[in-house]
Amino acid sequence: MPAAQFMAVFGHYAQRIEEVLVKYDPTQLAAAAAHVTDTDAEIPLLPEESTL
């Protein structure tokens, strides 16, 4: 999906997430990010959707 199309579809979600995340302490966000393993095991994905 081209960037312009992606932003047209998902841009407002990204903007809203940013509005929410700025309300949190950066230290808390960093601590939470340390727990993210970036695996897709918890959700069913097609092979082309995997981040591996």
mmCIF file of N, CA, C and O in Angstrom:
data_model
loop_
_atom_site.group_PDB
_atom_site.id
_atom_site.type_symbol
_atom_site.label_atom_id
_atom_site.label_comp_id
_atom_site.label_asym_id
_atom_site.label_seq_id
_atom_site.Cartn_x
_atom_site.Cartn_y
_atom_site.Cartn_z
ATOM 1 N N MET A 1 0.855 -1.165 0.000
ATOM 2 C CA MET A 1 0.000 0.000 0.000
ATOM 3 C C MET A 1 0.904 1.232 0.000
ATOM 4 O O MET A 1 1.764 1.365 0.862
ATOM 5 N N PRO A 2 0.717 2.129 -0.934
ATOM 6 C CA PRO A 2 1.525 3.355 -0.960
ATOM 7 C C PRO A 2 1.310 4.194 0.302
ATOM 8 O O PRO A 2 0.247 4.138 0.931
ATOM 9 N N ALA A 3 2.309 4.970 0.660
ATOM 10 C CA ALA A 3 2.255 5.763 1.894
ATOM 11 C C ALA A 3 1.049 6.694 1.932
ATOM 12 O O ALA A 3 0.392 6.824 2.971
ATOM 13 N N ALA A 4 0.731 7.331 0.818
ATOM 14 C CA ALA A 4 -0.401 8.260 0.805
ATOM 15 C C ALA A 4 -1.712 7.525 1.085
ATOM 16 O O ALA A 4 -2.563 8.020 1.834
ATOM 17 N N GLN A 5 -1.866 6.352 0.518
ATOM 18 C CA GLN A 5 -3.077 5.566 0.757
ATOM 19 C C GLN A 5 -3.121 5.079 2.207
ATOM 20 O O GLN A 5 -4.165 5.115 2.852
ATOM 21 N N PHE A 6 -1.968 4.635 2.721
ATOM 22 C CA PHE A 6 -1.890 4.197 4.115
ATOM 23 C C PHE A 6 -2.326 5.324 5.044
ATOM 24 O O PHE A 6 -3.126 5.122 5.962
ATOM 25 N N MET A 7 -1.807 6.519 4.814
ATOM 26 C CA MET A 7 -2.150 7.654 5.681
ATOM 27 C C MET A 7 -3.622 8.025 5.555
ATOM 28 O O MET A 7 -4.254 8.402 6.543
ATOM 29 N N ALA A 8 -4.169 7.910 4.352
ATOM 30 C CA ALA A 8 -5.590 8.211 4.173
ATOM 31 C C ALA A 8 -6.460 7.237 4.958
ATOM 32 O O ALA A 8 -7.488 7.622 5.512
ATOM 33 N N VAL A 9 -6.031 5.991 5.026
ATOM 34 C CA VAL A 9 -6.815 4.962 5.714
ATOM 35 C C VAL A 9 -6.526 4.945 7.212
ATOM 36 O O VAL A 9 -7.439 4.888 8.033
ATOM 37 N N PHE A 10 -5.248 4.985 7.595
ATOM 38 C CA PHE A 10 -4.855 4.764 8.990
ATOM 39 C C PHE A 10 -4.277 5.982 9.693
ATOM 40 O O PHE A 10 -3.984 5.925 10.884
ATOM 41 N N GLY A 11 -4.101 7.072 8.993
ATOM 42 C CA GLY A 11 -3.448 8.251 9.568
ATOM 43 C C GLY A 11 -4.123 8.785 10.810
ATOM 44 O O GLY A 11 -3.462 9.154 11.779
ATOM 45 N N HIS A 12 -5.448 8.832 10.812
ATOM 46 C CA HIS A 12 -6.142 9.370 11.989
ATOM 47 C C HIS A 12 -5.966 8.474 13.206
ATOM 48 O O HIS A 12 -5.952 8.948 14.336
ATOM 49 N N TYR A 13 -5.788 7.161 12.995
ATOM 50 C CA TYR A 13 -5.520 6.261 14.120
ATOM 51 C C TYR A 13 -4.147 6.544 14.709
ATOM 52 O O TYR A 13 -3.974 6.592 15.929
ATOM 53 N N ALA A 14 -3.164 6.733 13.843
ATOM 54 C CA ALA A 14 -1.804 7.037 14.309
ATOM 55 C C ALA A 14 -1.788 8.352 15.071
ATOM 56 O O ALA A 14 -1.125 8.481 16.107
ATOM 57 N N GLN A 15 -2.535 9.322 14.583
ATOM 58 C CA GLN A 15 -2.606 10.619 15.250
ATOM 59 C C GLN A 15 -3.247 10.478 16.633
ATOM 60 O O GLN A 15 -2.779 11.047 17.612
ATOM 61 N N ARG A 16 -4.289 9.692 16.730
ATOM 62 C CA ARG A 16 -4.978 9.501 18.012
ATOM 63 C C ARG A 16 -4.092 8.755 19.000
ATOM 64 O O ARG A 16 -4.050 9.099 20.188
ATOM 65 N N ILE A 17 -3.373 7.758 18.522
ATOM 66 C CA ILE A 17 -2.462 7.024 19.404
ATOM 67 C C ILE A 17 -1.426 7.978 19.984
ATOM 68 O O ILE A 17 -1.114 7.926 21.179
ATOM 69 N N GLU A 18 -0.902 8.863 19.148
ATOM 70 C CA GLU A 18 0.082 9.830 19.625
ATOM 71 C C GLU A 18 -0.529 10.733 20.696
ATOM 72 O O GLU A 18 0.119 11.033 21.698
ATOM 73 N N GLU A 19 -1.775 11.152 20.517
ATOM 74 C CA GLU A 19 -2.448 11.992 21.509
ATOM 75 C C GLU A 19 -2.571 11.275 22.853
ATOM 76 O O GLU A 19 -2.490 11.903 23.906
ATOM 77 N N VAL A 20 -2.776 9.978 22.819
ATOM 78 C CA VAL A 20 -2.900 9.192 24.054
ATOM 79 C C VAL A 20 -1.538 8.959 24.687
ATOM 80 O O VAL A 20 -1.356 9.154 25.891
ATOM 81 N N LEU A 21 -0.555 8.570 23.876
ATOM 82 C CA LEU A 21 0.753 8.219 24.425
ATOM 83 C C LEU A 21 1.477 9.402 25.063
ATOM 84 O O LEU A 21 2.224 9.215 26.030
ATOM 85 N N VAL A 22 1.266 10.617 24.571
ATOM 86 C CA VAL A 22 1.961 11.766 25.166
ATOM 87 C C VAL A 22 1.494 12.038 26.590
ATOM 88 O O VAL A 22 2.171 12.747 27.331
ATOM 89 N N LYS A 23 0.381 11.457 26.986
ATOM 90 C CA LYS A 23 -0.118 11.641 28.351
ATOM 91 C C LYS A 23 0.602 10.753 29.369
ATOM 92 O O LYS A 23 0.455 10.934 30.566
ATOM 93 N N TYR A 24 1.384 9.792 28.884
ATOM 94 C CA TYR A 24 2.090 8.864 29.764
ATOM 95 C C TYR A 24 3.520 9.325 30.012
ATOM 96 O O TYR A 24 4.140 9.964 29.162
ATOM 97 N N ASP A 25 4.010 8.959 31.153
ATOM 98 C CA ASP A 25 5.403 9.235 31.505
ATOM 99 C C ASP A 25 6.310 8.438 30.572
ATOM 100 O O ASP A 25 6.125 7.225 30.410
ATOM 101 N N PRO A 26 7.282 9.077 29.933
ATOM 102 C CA PRO A 26 8.186 8.367 29.027
ATOM 103 C C PRO A 26 8.900 7.182 29.677
ATOM 104 O O PRO A 26 9.183 6.181 29.020
ATOM 105 N N THR A 27 9.161 7.270 30.972
ATOM 106 C CA THR A 27 9.797 6.159 31.682
ATOM 107 C C THR A 27 8.874 4.945 31.708
ATOM 108 O O THR A 27 9.320 3.813 31.524
ATOM 109 N N GLN A 28 7.582 5.185 31.932
ATOM 110 C CA GLN A 28 6.614 4.089 31.926
ATOM 111 C C GLN A 28 6.487 3.465 30.539
ATOM 112 O O GLN A 28 6.370 2.249 30.409
ATOM 113 N N LEU A 29 6.491 4.298 29.512
ATOM 114 C CA LEU A 29 6.399 3.782 28.150
ATOM 115 C C LEU A 29 7.616 2.938 27.798
ATOM 116 O O LEU A 29 7.499 1.881 27.173
ATOM 117 N N ALA A 30 8.788 3.381 28.215
ATOM 118 C CA ALA A 30 10.010 2.615 27.953
ATOM 119 C C ALA A 30 9.972 1.277 28.681
ATOM 120 O O ALA A 30 10.376 0.247 28.122
ATOM 121 N N ALA A 31 9.484 1.285 29.908
ATOM 122 C CA ALA A 31 9.377 0.036 30.670
ATOM 123 C C ALA A 31 8.393 -0.919 30.005
ATOM 124 O O ALA A 31 8.638 -2.122 29.903
ATOM 125 N N ALA A 32 7.276 -0.396 29.531
ATOM 126 C CA ALA A 32 6.287 -1.231 28.849
ATOM 127 C C ALA A 32 6.860 -1.771 27.543
ATOM 128 O O ALA A 32 6.650 -2.936 27.192
ATOM 129 N N ALA A 33 7.579 -0.949 26.822
ATOM 130 C CA ALA A 33 8.170 -1.376 25.547
ATOM 131 C C ALA A 33 9.181 -2.497 25.746
ATOM 132 O O ALA A 33 9.369 -3.333 24.860
ATOM 133 N N ALA A 34 9.802 -2.541 26.902
ATOM 134 C CA ALA A 34 10.776 -3.599 27.187
ATOM 135 C C ALA A 34 10.110 -4.970 27.269
ATOM 136 O O ALA A 34 10.779 -5.994 27.118
ATOM 137 N N HIS A 35 8.803 -4.997 27.480
ATOM 138 C CA HIS A 35 8.070 -6.263 27.581
ATOM 139 C C HIS A 35 7.530 -6.745 26.235
ATOM 140 O O HIS A 35 6.977 -7.833 26.156
ATOM 141 N N VAL A 36 7.664 -5.922 25.211
ATOM 142 C CA VAL A 36 7.174 -6.291 23.881
ATOM 143 C C VAL A 36 8.223 -7.163 23.205
ATOM 144 O O VAL A 36 9.368 -6.748 23.041
ATOM 145 N N THR A 37 7.827 -8.362 22.816
ATOM 146 C CA THR A 37 8.793 -9.282 22.204
ATOM 147 C C THR A 37 8.766 -9.258 20.689
ATOM 148 O O THR A 37 9.601 -9.852 20.047
ATOM 149 N N ASP A 38 7.799 -8.562 20.094
ATOM 150 C CA ASP A 38 7.659 -8.455 18.648
ATOM 151 C C ASP A 38 7.524 -9.817 17.987
ATOM 152 O O ASP A 38 8.118 -10.097 16.959
ATOM 153 N N THR A 39 6.784 -10.684 18.632
ATOM 154 C CA THR A 39 6.453 -11.961 18.008
ATOM 155 C C THR A 39 4.981 -11.916 17.637
ATOM 156 O O THR A 39 4.204 -11.157 18.207
ATOM 157 N N ASP A 40 4.624 -12.715 16.674
ATOM 158 C CA ASP A 40 3.239 -12.748 16.226
ATOM 159 C C ASP A 40 2.514 -13.990 16.723
ATOM 160 O O ASP A 40 1.435 -14.312 16.247
ATOM 161 N N ALA A 41 3.085 -14.679 17.701
ATOM 162 C CA ALA A 41 2.531 -15.944 18.177
ATOM 163 C C ALA A 41 1.141 -15.778 18.792
ATOM 164 O O ALA A 41 0.343 -16.702 18.770
ATOM 165 N N GLU A 42 0.852 -14.596 19.316
ATOM 166 C CA GLU A 42 -0.421 -14.415 20.012
ATOM 167 C C GLU A 42 -1.594 -14.110 19.086
ATOM 168 O O GLU A 42 -2.739 -14.082 19.520
ATOM 169 N N ILE A 43 -1.328 -13.856 17.798
ATOM 170 C CA ILE A 43 -2.410 -13.584 16.864
ATOM 171 C C ILE A 43 -2.233 -14.431 15.602
ATOM 172 O O ILE A 43 -1.116 -14.654 15.150
ATOM 173 N N PRO A 44 -3.342 -14.906 15.046
ATOM 174 C CA PRO A 44 -3.233 -15.708 13.820
ATOM 175 C C PRO A 44 -2.973 -14.814 12.610
ATOM 176 O O PRO A 44 -3.726 -13.879 12.343
ATOM 177 N N LEU A 45 -1.871 -15.044 11.927
ATOM 178 C CA LEU A 45 -1.512 -14.253 10.757
ATOM 179 C C LEU A 45 -1.245 -15.156 9.567
ATOM 180 O O LEU A 45 -0.804 -16.290 9.725
ATOM 181 N N LEU A 46 -1.458 -14.597 8.400
ATOM 182 C CA LEU A 46 -1.032 -15.270 7.178
ATOM 183 C C LEU A 46 0.481 -15.122 7.062
ATOM 184 O O LEU A 46 1.061 -14.190 7.623
ATOM 185 N N PRO A 47 1.155 -15.999 6.339
ATOM 186 C CA PRO A 47 2.615 -15.906 6.234
ATOM 187 C C PRO A 47 3.117 -14.530 5.793
ATOM 188 O O PRO A 47 4.110 -14.030 6.294
ATOM 189 N N GLU A 48 2.414 -13.896 4.870
ATOM 190 C CA GLU A 48 2.871 -12.583 4.370
ATOM 191 C C GLU A 48 2.640 -11.455 5.362
ATOM 192 O O GLU A 48 3.167 -10.356 5.189
ATOM 193 N N GLU A 49 1.891 -11.701 6.427
ATOM 194 C CA GLU A 49 1.638 -10.678 7.444
ATOM 195 C C GLU A 49 2.617 -10.755 8.604
ATOM 196 O O GLU A 49 2.637 -9.864 9.458
ATOM 197 N N SER A 50 3.429 -11.763 8.655
ATOM 198 C CA SER A 50 4.357 -11.973 9.758
ATOM 199 C C SER A 50 5.457 -10.914 9.762
ATOM 200 O O SER A 50 5.839 -10.385 8.727
ATOM 201 N N THR A 51 5.965 -10.605 10.947
ATOM 202 C CA THR A 51 7.073 -9.672 11.065
ATOM 203 C C THR A 51 8.415 -10.396 11.114
ATOM 204 O O THR A 51 9.440 -9.757 11.327
ATOM 205 N N LEU A 52 8.403 -11.695 10.972
ATOM 206 C CA LEU A 52 9.648 -12.465 11.022
ATOM 207 C C LEU A 52 10.447 -12.322 9.759
ATOM 208 O O LEU A 52 10.059 -12.106 8.710
#
